[in-house]
mmCIF file of C-alpha atoms in Angstrom:
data_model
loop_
_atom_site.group_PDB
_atom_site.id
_atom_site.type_symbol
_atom_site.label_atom_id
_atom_site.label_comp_id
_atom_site.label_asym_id
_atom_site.label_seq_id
_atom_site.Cartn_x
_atom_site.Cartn_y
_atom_site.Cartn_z
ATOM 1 C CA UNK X 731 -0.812 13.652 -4.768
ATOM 2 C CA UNK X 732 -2.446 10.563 -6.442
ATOM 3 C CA UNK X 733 -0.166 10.474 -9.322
ATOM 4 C CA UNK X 734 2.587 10.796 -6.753
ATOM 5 C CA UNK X 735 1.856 7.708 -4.834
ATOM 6 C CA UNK X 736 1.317 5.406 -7.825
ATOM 7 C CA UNK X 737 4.667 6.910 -9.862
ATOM 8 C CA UNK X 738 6.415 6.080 -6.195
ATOM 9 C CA UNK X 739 4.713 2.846 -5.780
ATOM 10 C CA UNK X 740 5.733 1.523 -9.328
ATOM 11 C CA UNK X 741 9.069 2.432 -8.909
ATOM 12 C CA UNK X 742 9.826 -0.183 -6.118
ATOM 13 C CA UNK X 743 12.055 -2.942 -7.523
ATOM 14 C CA UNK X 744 10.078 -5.641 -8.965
ATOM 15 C CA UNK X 745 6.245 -3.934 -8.471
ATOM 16 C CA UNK X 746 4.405 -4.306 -11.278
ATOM 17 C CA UNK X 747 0.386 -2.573 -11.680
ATOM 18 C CA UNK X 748 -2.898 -4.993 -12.125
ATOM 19 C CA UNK X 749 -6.416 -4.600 -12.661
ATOM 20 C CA UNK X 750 -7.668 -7.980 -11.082
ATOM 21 C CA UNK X 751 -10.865 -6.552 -10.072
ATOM 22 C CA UNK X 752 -11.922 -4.494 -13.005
ATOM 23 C CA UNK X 753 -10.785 -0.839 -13.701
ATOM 24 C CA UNK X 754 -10.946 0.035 -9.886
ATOM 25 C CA UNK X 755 -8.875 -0.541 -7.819
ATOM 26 C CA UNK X 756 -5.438 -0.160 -9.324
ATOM 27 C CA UNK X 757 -3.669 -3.077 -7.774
ATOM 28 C CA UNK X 758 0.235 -2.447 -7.408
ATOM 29 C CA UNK X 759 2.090 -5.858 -6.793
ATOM 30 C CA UNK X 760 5.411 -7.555 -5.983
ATOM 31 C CA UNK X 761 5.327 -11.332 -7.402
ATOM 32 C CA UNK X 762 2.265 -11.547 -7.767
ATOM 33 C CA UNK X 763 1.271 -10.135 -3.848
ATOM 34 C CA UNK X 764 -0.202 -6.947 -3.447
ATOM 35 C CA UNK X 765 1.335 -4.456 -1.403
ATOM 36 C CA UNK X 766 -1.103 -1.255 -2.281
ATOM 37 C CA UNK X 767 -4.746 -0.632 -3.598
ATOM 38 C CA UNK X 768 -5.656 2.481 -5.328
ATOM 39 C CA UNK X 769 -9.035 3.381 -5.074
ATOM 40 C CA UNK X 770 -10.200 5.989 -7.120
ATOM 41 C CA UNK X 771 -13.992 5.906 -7.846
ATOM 42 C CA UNK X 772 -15.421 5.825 -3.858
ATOM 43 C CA UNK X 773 -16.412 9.237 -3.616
ATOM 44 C CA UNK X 774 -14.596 12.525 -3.071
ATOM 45 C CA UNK X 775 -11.271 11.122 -2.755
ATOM 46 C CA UNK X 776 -8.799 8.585 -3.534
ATOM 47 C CA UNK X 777 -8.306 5.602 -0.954
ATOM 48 C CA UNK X 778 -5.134 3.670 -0.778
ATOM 49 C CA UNK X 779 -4.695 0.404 0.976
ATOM 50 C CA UNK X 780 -1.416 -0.497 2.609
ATOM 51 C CA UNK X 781 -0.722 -3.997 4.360
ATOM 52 C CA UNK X 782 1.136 -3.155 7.760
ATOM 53 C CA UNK X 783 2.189 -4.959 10.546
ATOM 54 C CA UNK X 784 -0.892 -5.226 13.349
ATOM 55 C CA UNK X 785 0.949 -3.613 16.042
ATOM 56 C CA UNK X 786 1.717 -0.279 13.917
ATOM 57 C CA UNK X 787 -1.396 -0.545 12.068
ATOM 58 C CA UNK X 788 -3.092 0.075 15.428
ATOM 59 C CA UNK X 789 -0.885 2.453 16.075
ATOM 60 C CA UNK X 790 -1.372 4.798 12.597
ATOM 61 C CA UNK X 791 -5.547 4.635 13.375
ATOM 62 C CA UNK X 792 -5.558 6.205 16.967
ATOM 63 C CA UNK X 793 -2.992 8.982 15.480
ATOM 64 C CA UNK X 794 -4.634 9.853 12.342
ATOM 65 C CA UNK X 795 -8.160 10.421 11.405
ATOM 66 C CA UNK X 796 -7.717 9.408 8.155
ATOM 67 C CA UNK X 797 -6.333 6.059 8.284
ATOM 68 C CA UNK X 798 -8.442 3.091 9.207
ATOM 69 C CA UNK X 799 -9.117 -0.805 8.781
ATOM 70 C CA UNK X 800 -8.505 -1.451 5.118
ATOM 71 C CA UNK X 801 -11.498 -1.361 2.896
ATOM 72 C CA UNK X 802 -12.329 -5.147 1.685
ATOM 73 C CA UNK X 803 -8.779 -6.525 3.287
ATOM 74 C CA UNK X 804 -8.196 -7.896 6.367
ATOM 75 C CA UNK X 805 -8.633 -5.604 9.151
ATOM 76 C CA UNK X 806 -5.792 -6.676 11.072
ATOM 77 C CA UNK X 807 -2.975 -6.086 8.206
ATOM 78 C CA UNK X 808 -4.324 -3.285 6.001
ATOM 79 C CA UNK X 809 -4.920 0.307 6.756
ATOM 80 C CA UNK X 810 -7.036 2.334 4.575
ATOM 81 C CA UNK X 811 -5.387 6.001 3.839
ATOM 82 C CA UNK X 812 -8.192 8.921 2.650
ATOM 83 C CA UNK X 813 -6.482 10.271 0.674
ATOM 84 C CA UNK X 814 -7.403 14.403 1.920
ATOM 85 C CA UNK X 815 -4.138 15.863 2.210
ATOM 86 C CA UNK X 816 -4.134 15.680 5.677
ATOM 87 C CA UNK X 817 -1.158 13.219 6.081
ATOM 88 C CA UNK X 818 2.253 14.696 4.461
ATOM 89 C CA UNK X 819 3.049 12.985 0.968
ATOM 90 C CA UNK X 820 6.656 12.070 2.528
ATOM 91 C CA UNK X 821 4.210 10.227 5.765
ATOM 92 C CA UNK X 822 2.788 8.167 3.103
ATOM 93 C CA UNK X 823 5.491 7.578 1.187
ATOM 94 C CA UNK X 824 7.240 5.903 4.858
ATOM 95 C CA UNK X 825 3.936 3.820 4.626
ATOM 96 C CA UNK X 826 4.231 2.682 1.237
ATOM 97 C CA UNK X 827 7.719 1.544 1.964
ATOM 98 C CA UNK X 828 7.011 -0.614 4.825
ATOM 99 C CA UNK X 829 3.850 -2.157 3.236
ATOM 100 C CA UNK X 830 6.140 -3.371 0.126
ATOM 101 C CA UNK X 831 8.920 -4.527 3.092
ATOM 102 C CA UNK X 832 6.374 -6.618 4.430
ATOM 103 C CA UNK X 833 5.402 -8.198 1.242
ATOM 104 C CA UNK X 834 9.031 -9.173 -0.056
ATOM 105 C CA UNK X 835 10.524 -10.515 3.122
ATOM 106 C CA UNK X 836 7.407 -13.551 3.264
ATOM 107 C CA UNK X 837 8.349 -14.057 -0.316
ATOM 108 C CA UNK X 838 10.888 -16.946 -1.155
ATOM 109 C CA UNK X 839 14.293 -16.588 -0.479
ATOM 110 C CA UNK X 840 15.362 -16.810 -3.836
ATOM 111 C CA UNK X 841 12.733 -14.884 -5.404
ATOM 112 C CA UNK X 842 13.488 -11.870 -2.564
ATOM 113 C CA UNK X 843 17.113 -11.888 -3.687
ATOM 114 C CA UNK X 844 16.218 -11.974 -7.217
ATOM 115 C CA UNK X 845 13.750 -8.544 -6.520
ATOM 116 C CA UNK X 846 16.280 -6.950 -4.372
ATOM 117 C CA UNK X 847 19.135 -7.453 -6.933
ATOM 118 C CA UNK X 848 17.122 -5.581 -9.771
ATOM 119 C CA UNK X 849 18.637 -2.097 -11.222
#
């Protein structure tokens, strides 16, 4: 499932993978912002971080076990995914997409419409 998420993650328009922090977390970014967090070295599983708006973000913690306050982020915007198996790849997939949405529309005008009109 791991090499799922990050394949799908790098294949948004524009995201790009970083190491800003040493060789864990794999940072996947959109200009420069980062939209997920790959942990891979925190114990029996893989963590991702995903930014998400506060109201859903509340929302995704009371209905699944395995998603809480993001791990070093800001509470309020990131969730933290274990990732168990317990939440269907395609559930994770809906958050990855609406973590990067969040990212590119506070980016620039003109640098959104550049990202969006990439092949």
């Amino acid at each position: 499932m791991k090499n799922n998420i990050i394949e799908y993650c790098l294949k948004k328009k524009g995201a790009a993978k970083d190491y800003p922090f040493g060789p864990d977390p794999l940072v996947i970014k959109i200009a420069g912002k980062m939209y997920a967090l790959i942990f891979e070295n925190k114990g029996d599983y893989s963590y991702l971080n995903l930014k998400c708006d506060p109201v859903i973000a509340e929302n995704m913690r009371e209905q699944h076990e395995n998603v809480r306050p993001g791990y070093h982020m800001n509470k309020k915007h990131w969730n933290t995914i274990t990732m168990d198996g317990s939440l269907p790849e395609s559930d994770v997939f809906v958050m990855i997409d609406h973590s990067y949405d969040m990212v590119v529309k506070n980016l620039p005008k003109n640098l959104r419409e550049s990202i969006l009109e990439m092949n």
